[in-house]
């Protein structure tokens, strides 16, 4: 049977042929993000990714099978996945070979007619994509790199904001969170570390390979998914609260990193008192060498650090487990909900442990022109979502809120309420401002218009009694 469907410029037009017998329309090519319109896709929600990856000794080549379980949110005749580079060697939807088209970072799948009728709104369907190739490193607008980064002894996948599609096909927008199983087969002698918990480690003597299987049972945004391949010294410990802490450290930096990493349990307990219960089953860290990446990233369960982290950096990345990983931005515009709170966590830590009042950090940030380049809730372009106002002024917003509440018991109750209300979900700036006003019973409109949305540095900005 002939399908009267066309794929033009990466967008599948709807199937018009009566002969096709396919109900529904194609899912959108993007998730309507205001900054990254091509990221994510419409028409379905992924519930689970099962990724089977095999990596060669140089970690330059990847062979993968992605099994994606998703629920249709409309009647679908076709749908998109995001995938950058790599060759697709085959795809099935509901067990039948699917037609595959590629255009830029979009993979368009058209299910076989025999199964297309199953992709009805509300139904769950399974897609398998087989792929291979040399995963790419992307260069972001600020000159930093993400995606698949080669390291001294392997590689690491970092996905914020757009690197996920370099190593697996999926719905790569933070609004579509899912559980994951990641099984990575590496040459013997190398380790593969990912999110969640290690389910098994199996060595095949004949093949000279080891397969590490990791499972993430709590919903995860794809930009927080990682795999780190290399020589690692690994350790599994338990905190006083019974939380498993799995660390993987490059032996070259282990002696320097380990005393810092030993504080993870203490930091998490301190954060849990302020932000609410730790949201995941396990915690930890992945530590590579300083030259392996230009930045740390709050990869879920175990943040990634290029080199031994300072205590402040540990506090920042671990705070992201609440702010970003559990409560995830609805779109990339809401980035200050991640970075503002993670930065504020550093200020709070300094107040409690280093005798630096938050007010000092606030005033330093206030005096820094870089924080006034644009309002944190409205970065002018995609290149700005990781710029100073999102961090420094984002943290100033949190502090102004604390001053407005004027009672630390109630302020921390508000933070805990916020992380509880959106635990394992997504939230926007509007969700936050509405939540804060409801929780405090205060009219905070001036606080938002000055600190969150205002262009100008307020003349009276360091007066403590002003909202
Ligand atoms: N989220 C990282 C951190 O705070 C920093 C970062 C790395 C980042 N890449 C980014 C922020 C891209 C925004 C966009 O530790
Ligand atoms: Zn951060």
XYZ file of C-alpha atoms and ligand atoms in Angstrom:
483
model
C 0.000 0.000 0.000
C 1.244 3.460 -0.852
C 1.369 6.134 1.789
C 0.579 9.619 0.559
C 2.900 11.246 3.043
C 5.733 13.627 2.385
C 8.666 14.635 4.492
C 9.706 18.147 3.595
C 12.485 20.094 5.241
C 12.421 17.890 8.254
C 8.741 18.288 8.971
C 6.472 15.443 8.092
C 3.305 16.788 6.544
C 0.093 15.037 7.410
C -0.923 11.924 5.541
C -3.741 12.765 3.237
C -4.101 9.620 1.212
C -7.295 7.743 1.963
C -5.464 4.611 0.957
C -3.069 4.972 3.838
C -5.734 4.037 6.334
C -3.705 5.779 9.008
C -5.568 7.850 11.523
C -3.909 10.787 13.177
C -1.404 13.467 12.329
C 2.360 13.733 12.728
C 3.717 14.818 16.085
C 5.386 18.228 16.160
C 9.119 18.582 15.521
C 9.681 20.597 18.706
C 8.362 21.018 22.252
C 7.752 24.772 21.783
C 10.690 25.820 23.881
C 11.113 29.601 23.628
C 14.927 29.277 23.360
C 15.499 25.882 21.722
C 12.501 25.339 19.429
C 13.922 22.172 17.877
C 14.528 20.395 21.164
C 11.923 17.850 22.121
C 8.966 16.744 20.065
C 5.198 16.783 20.246
C 2.564 14.080 20.308
C 3.936 11.684 22.894
C 5.479 11.390 26.350
C 8.337 9.006 26.938
C 7.914 6.895 30.054
C 11.071 4.781 29.817
C 14.344 4.644 27.887
C 16.226 1.385 27.668
C 19.645 2.134 26.185
C 22.094 -0.648 25.278
C 25.406 0.872 24.262
C 28.702 -0.639 23.200
C 31.779 1.532 23.175
C 35.213 0.818 21.704
C 38.483 1.204 23.628
C 39.034 4.793 22.518
C 35.399 5.638 23.387
C 35.215 7.305 19.988
C 32.733 4.853 18.522
C 29.323 3.878 19.801
C 26.842 1.196 18.795
C 23.455 1.536 20.399
C 19.973 0.141 20.663
C 17.412 2.469 22.186
C 14.068 1.008 23.218
C 11.700 3.857 23.938
C 8.379 3.323 25.671
C 6.054 6.267 25.138
C 2.422 7.242 25.518
C 0.756 9.034 22.631
C -0.779 12.402 23.546
C -2.555 12.636 20.192
C -3.487 10.213 17.433
C -0.133 9.869 15.672
C 0.530 9.054 12.024
C 4.248 9.767 12.516
C 6.495 11.261 15.167
C 9.917 12.752 15.705
C 12.885 11.846 17.885
C 15.913 14.091 18.362
C 19.195 12.570 17.219
C 22.367 14.367 16.119
C 25.013 12.613 14.031
C 25.258 8.802 14.235
C 23.867 6.434 11.608
C 20.493 4.835 12.073
C 20.711 1.230 10.970
C 17.097 0.296 11.632
C 13.973 1.208 13.523
C 10.774 -0.511 14.548
C 7.564 0.795 16.037
C 5.446 -1.801 17.830
C 7.725 -4.494 16.453
C 7.362 -3.624 12.766
C 9.980 -1.903 10.634
C 9.268 1.828 10.503
C 10.168 4.279 7.753
C 12.943 6.608 8.881
C 13.750 10.081 7.602
C 16.493 12.361 8.852
C 16.712 16.120 8.653
C 19.132 18.013 10.851
C 18.665 16.881 14.422
C 15.274 15.363 13.720
C 14.573 11.701 13.134
C 11.091 11.167 11.693
C 9.552 7.741 12.219
C 6.533 6.536 10.328
C 5.117 3.314 11.701
C 4.149 0.466 9.401
C 0.479 0.593 8.372
C -0.260 -2.639 10.224
C 0.557 -1.004 13.567
C -0.049 2.692 12.889
C -3.581 2.492 14.243
C -2.172 1.618 17.643
C -0.666 5.069 18.133
C -3.916 6.488 19.453
C -4.062 9.182 22.057
C -3.464 7.646 25.481
C -1.952 4.403 24.170
C 1.532 3.239 25.050
C 3.787 2.163 22.201
C 7.333 0.907 21.835
C 9.993 2.163 19.448
C 13.372 0.565 18.858
C 16.165 2.475 17.126
C 19.470 0.836 16.236
C 22.332 3.200 15.571
C 26.086 3.547 15.475
C 28.884 5.943 14.686
C 31.187 8.493 16.255
C 29.115 10.603 18.640
C 29.656 14.322 18.253
C 30.940 17.009 20.533
C 28.815 20.169 20.267
C 30.086 23.701 20.739
C 27.599 25.990 22.478
C 27.091 29.711 21.841
C 29.307 30.534 24.839
C 32.158 28.453 23.373
C 31.882 25.585 25.869
C 31.412 21.989 24.772
C 28.736 19.422 25.452
C 27.410 16.172 24.045
C 30.010 13.427 23.779
C 33.308 14.619 25.240
C 36.429 12.511 24.830
C 38.431 12.390 28.036
C 41.994 11.370 28.852
C 40.953 7.737 29.281
C 37.505 7.469 27.738
C 34.520 9.763 27.300
C 31.654 11.443 29.105
C 28.205 12.435 27.863
C 26.999 15.837 29.112
C 23.630 17.068 27.922
C 22.862 20.601 29.095
C 21.073 22.038 27.272
C 21.298 20.241 23.938
C 23.852 17.429 24.157
C 21.542 14.470 24.788
C 20.790 13.826 21.104
C 24.495 13.175 20.408
C 24.339 9.793 22.168
C 20.737 8.572 22.137
C 17.533 9.270 20.217
C 14.715 10.657 22.324
C 12.443 13.469 23.325
C 15.217 15.822 24.363
C 13.340 18.544 26.196
C 13.318 18.899 29.998
C 9.516 18.762 30.056
C 9.498 15.063 29.122
C 11.007 13.171 32.044
C 11.296 9.390 32.065
C 12.903 6.457 33.862
C 16.028 4.911 32.347
C 17.943 1.676 32.040
C 21.415 2.256 30.640
C 23.574 -0.791 29.863
C 27.048 0.027 28.603
C 29.495 -2.567 27.308
C 33.118 -1.448 27.473
C 36.477 -3.133 26.883
C 37.750 -4.904 30.001
C 39.681 -2.580 32.269
C 37.360 0.363 31.640
C 34.299 1.207 33.708
C 31.002 2.781 32.656
C 29.176 4.934 35.206
C 25.711 6.339 34.746
C 22.759 7.668 36.745
C 20.668 5.731 39.242
C 21.827 2.463 40.742
C 24.192 -0.196 39.436
C 22.035 -3.243 38.741
C 24.720 -5.560 37.455
C 28.261 -5.774 36.199
C 29.025 -8.705 33.950
C 32.323 -9.568 32.363
C 32.402 -11.676 29.266
C 35.857 -13.254 29.277
C 35.558 -14.424 25.692
C 34.698 -11.006 24.337
C 37.016 -9.159 26.715
C 34.233 -6.791 27.675
C 32.310 -5.753 30.747
C 28.679 -4.635 30.747
C 27.571 -2.141 33.399
C 23.806 -1.865 33.797
C 22.362 1.158 35.590
C 18.741 1.852 36.476
C 17.101 5.202 37.218
C 13.694 4.673 38.801
C 12.822 8.318 39.392
C 11.854 10.499 36.424
C 14.884 12.155 34.810
C 15.169 14.924 32.226
C 17.363 13.838 29.331
C 19.872 16.681 29.841
C 20.728 15.097 33.203
C 21.415 11.643 31.782
C 25.075 10.712 31.543
C 27.500 7.935 30.949
C 31.153 8.281 31.906
C 33.633 5.795 30.518
C 37.203 5.422 31.683
C 39.386 4.090 34.452
C 37.691 4.866 37.714
C 38.260 4.114 41.335
C 34.748 3.317 42.520
C 33.354 3.221 46.017
C 29.922 2.555 47.448
C 29.153 3.839 50.927
C 26.071 4.596 52.961
C 25.197 7.820 54.727
C 23.856 7.880 58.266
C 20.399 8.170 56.694
C 20.930 4.930 54.754
C 21.395 6.604 51.377
C 23.764 4.855 48.966
C 26.598 7.083 47.748
C 28.355 5.774 44.665
C 31.485 7.633 43.627
C 33.691 7.069 40.583
C 36.985 8.934 40.550
C 39.778 9.079 38.005
C 42.793 7.555 39.818
C 44.940 10.544 38.796
C 42.892 12.901 40.974
C 41.627 10.439 43.577
C 43.986 11.394 46.408
C 42.953 15.030 46.157
C 39.244 14.401 45.524
C 38.466 11.791 48.144
C 38.612 13.964 51.291
C 36.124 16.368 49.677
C 33.839 13.592 48.429
C 33.719 12.225 51.960
C 31.538 15.265 52.800
C 28.716 14.381 50.390
C 26.634 12.773 53.142
C 27.046 15.760 55.468
C 26.175 18.245 52.702
C 23.092 16.283 51.640
C 21.859 16.074 55.243
C 22.333 19.855 55.637
C 20.509 20.495 52.340
C 17.674 18.116 53.243
C 17.012 20.192 56.367
C 16.549 23.269 54.197
C 15.127 21.910 50.923
C 13.193 18.808 52.018
C 13.919 15.074 51.757
C 16.637 14.096 49.247
C 14.617 13.198 46.147
C 16.504 10.140 44.849
C 17.406 6.609 45.906
C 21.132 7.140 45.559
C 23.712 9.886 45.365
C 27.367 10.227 44.489
C 29.852 11.842 42.160
C 31.802 11.248 38.979
C 35.216 12.913 39.009
C 37.360 13.120 35.876
C 40.468 15.231 35.244
C 40.370 19.041 35.057
C 41.053 19.048 31.319
C 38.192 16.626 30.579
C 35.410 19.253 30.681
C 35.071 23.023 31.118
C 32.417 22.787 33.821
C 30.674 20.588 36.350
C 27.143 19.359 35.692
C 24.361 18.238 38.026
C 23.843 14.878 36.294
C 21.099 13.111 38.246
C 22.138 11.188 41.381
C 25.825 11.810 40.772
C 27.051 15.143 39.457
C 30.005 15.238 37.108
C 33.136 17.164 38.142
C 36.179 17.878 35.988
C 38.771 17.472 38.726
C 38.466 17.496 42.509
C 35.465 19.638 43.500
C 35.644 22.354 46.120
C 33.097 22.190 48.934
C 31.232 25.113 47.353
C 30.930 23.285 44.043
C 29.706 20.136 45.798
C 27.088 22.217 47.621
C 26.014 23.776 44.295
C 25.717 20.548 42.286
C 24.073 18.666 45.146
C 21.523 21.494 45.614
C 20.628 20.963 41.943
C 19.339 17.496 42.874
C 16.360 19.366 44.357
C 16.450 22.430 42.106
C 16.726 21.210 38.528
C 16.808 17.437 38.815
C 13.701 16.778 40.930
C 11.955 20.099 40.218
C 12.903 20.558 36.570
C 12.394 23.739 34.526
C 9.306 23.653 32.316
C 11.353 25.326 29.571
C 14.917 26.634 29.252
C 13.592 30.106 30.084
C 13.085 28.907 33.677
C 16.777 28.232 34.180
C 17.095 30.655 37.101
C 14.962 28.194 39.116
C 18.007 25.896 38.806
C 20.968 28.220 39.014
C 19.536 30.890 41.311
C 18.706 28.305 43.976
C 21.942 26.330 43.551
C 23.906 29.581 43.939
C 21.816 30.561 46.952
C 22.625 27.166 48.489
C 26.324 28.136 48.295
C 25.572 31.417 50.070
C 23.644 29.611 52.784
C 26.475 27.113 53.228
C 29.016 29.935 53.615
C 26.813 31.566 56.221
C 26.535 28.368 58.231
C 30.066 27.059 57.807
C 32.382 29.898 56.847
C 31.072 32.832 58.858
C 30.186 34.749 55.703
C 26.725 36.254 56.129
C 24.490 35.779 53.091
C 24.228 39.546 53.036
C 27.907 39.745 52.025
C 27.416 37.458 49.047
C 24.258 39.317 48.143
C 26.043 42.668 48.182
C 28.948 41.328 46.159
C 26.515 39.983 43.537
C 24.550 43.237 43.632
C 27.702 45.257 42.933
C 28.722 43.053 40.007
C 27.639 44.663 36.713
C 27.622 41.245 35.011
C 24.560 40.286 37.050
C 22.611 43.220 35.619
C 23.060 42.414 31.933
C 19.434 41.206 31.690
C 16.597 40.051 33.971
C 17.101 36.448 35.139
C 13.595 35.338 34.196
C 14.027 36.664 30.647
C 17.397 35.815 29.123
C 17.472 37.659 25.780
C 18.805 34.714 23.752
C 19.549 31.001 24.068
C 23.214 31.891 24.557
C 22.299 33.712 27.781
C 20.650 30.915 29.768
C 23.971 30.098 31.453
C 25.115 33.712 31.984
C 25.722 35.500 35.338
C 22.254 37.076 35.829
C 20.686 33.607 35.864
C 23.033 32.604 38.709
C 23.806 35.780 40.649
C 20.593 37.687 40.242
C 18.640 34.450 40.468
C 20.166 33.999 43.931
C 19.378 37.646 44.751
C 15.698 36.937 43.999
C 15.744 34.097 46.525
C 17.367 36.327 49.117
C 14.867 39.148 48.571
C 12.131 36.576 49.084
C 13.763 35.488 52.345
C 13.837 39.122 53.497
C 10.208 39.604 52.490
C 9.165 36.517 54.454
C 11.268 37.818 57.360
C 11.227 34.524 59.249
C 13.661 31.712 58.485
C 11.317 29.027 59.736
C 8.676 30.151 57.277
C 11.191 30.783 54.496
C 12.628 27.266 54.639
C 9.127 25.829 54.977
C 8.335 27.633 51.720
C 11.381 26.093 49.998
C 10.432 22.636 51.256
C 6.848 23.174 50.166
C 8.046 24.177 46.704
C 10.286 21.141 46.201
C 7.511 18.939 47.601
C 4.803 20.392 45.368
C 6.789 19.739 42.177
C 8.861 16.727 43.269
C 9.936 14.710 40.216
C 8.029 17.116 37.964
C 8.442 20.362 36.064
C 7.812 23.945 37.073
C 7.908 27.402 35.535
C 8.683 30.863 36.860
C 4.944 31.592 36.974
C 4.450 28.461 39.082
C 7.071 29.739 41.498
C 5.784 33.287 41.864
C 2.228 32.000 42.344
C 3.421 29.440 44.887
C 5.414 32.007 46.867
C 2.514 34.451 47.016
C 0.106 31.761 48.131
C 2.509 30.372 50.730
C 3.342 33.780 52.201
C 0.013 35.503 51.699
C 2.040 38.526 50.580
C 1.723 40.652 47.483
C 5.185 40.151 46.025
C 4.581 41.889 42.705
C 7.230 44.553 43.331
C 9.791 41.898 44.248
C 9.200 40.078 40.952
C 9.060 43.214 38.797
C 12.306 44.601 40.232
C 14.437 41.508 40.829
C 13.111 38.919 38.407
C 11.919 41.001 35.460
C 13.466 44.452 35.920
C 16.216 45.820 33.694
C 17.549 48.375 36.164
C 19.593 47.875 39.277
C 17.351 49.420 41.973
C 18.955 52.374 43.752
C 17.691 51.133 47.113
C 18.509 47.514 46.293
C 20.586 46.688 49.349
C 18.196 48.195 51.860
C 17.162 45.144 53.863
C 13.604 46.230 54.559
C 12.461 46.539 50.953
C 10.854 43.588 49.141
N 24.413 23.634 35.212
C 25.858 23.677 35.346
C 26.168 24.013 36.778
O 25.623 24.943 37.292
C 26.518 24.682 34.477
C 26.263 24.487 33.023
C 26.962 23.679 32.228
C 25.247 25.066 32.239
N 26.447 23.729 30.974
C 25.405 24.571 30.950
C 24.216 25.944 32.478
C 24.566 24.928 29.923
C 23.370 26.290 31.460
C 23.526 25.782 30.172
O 26.907 23.382 37.424
Zn 24.400 25.148 38.524
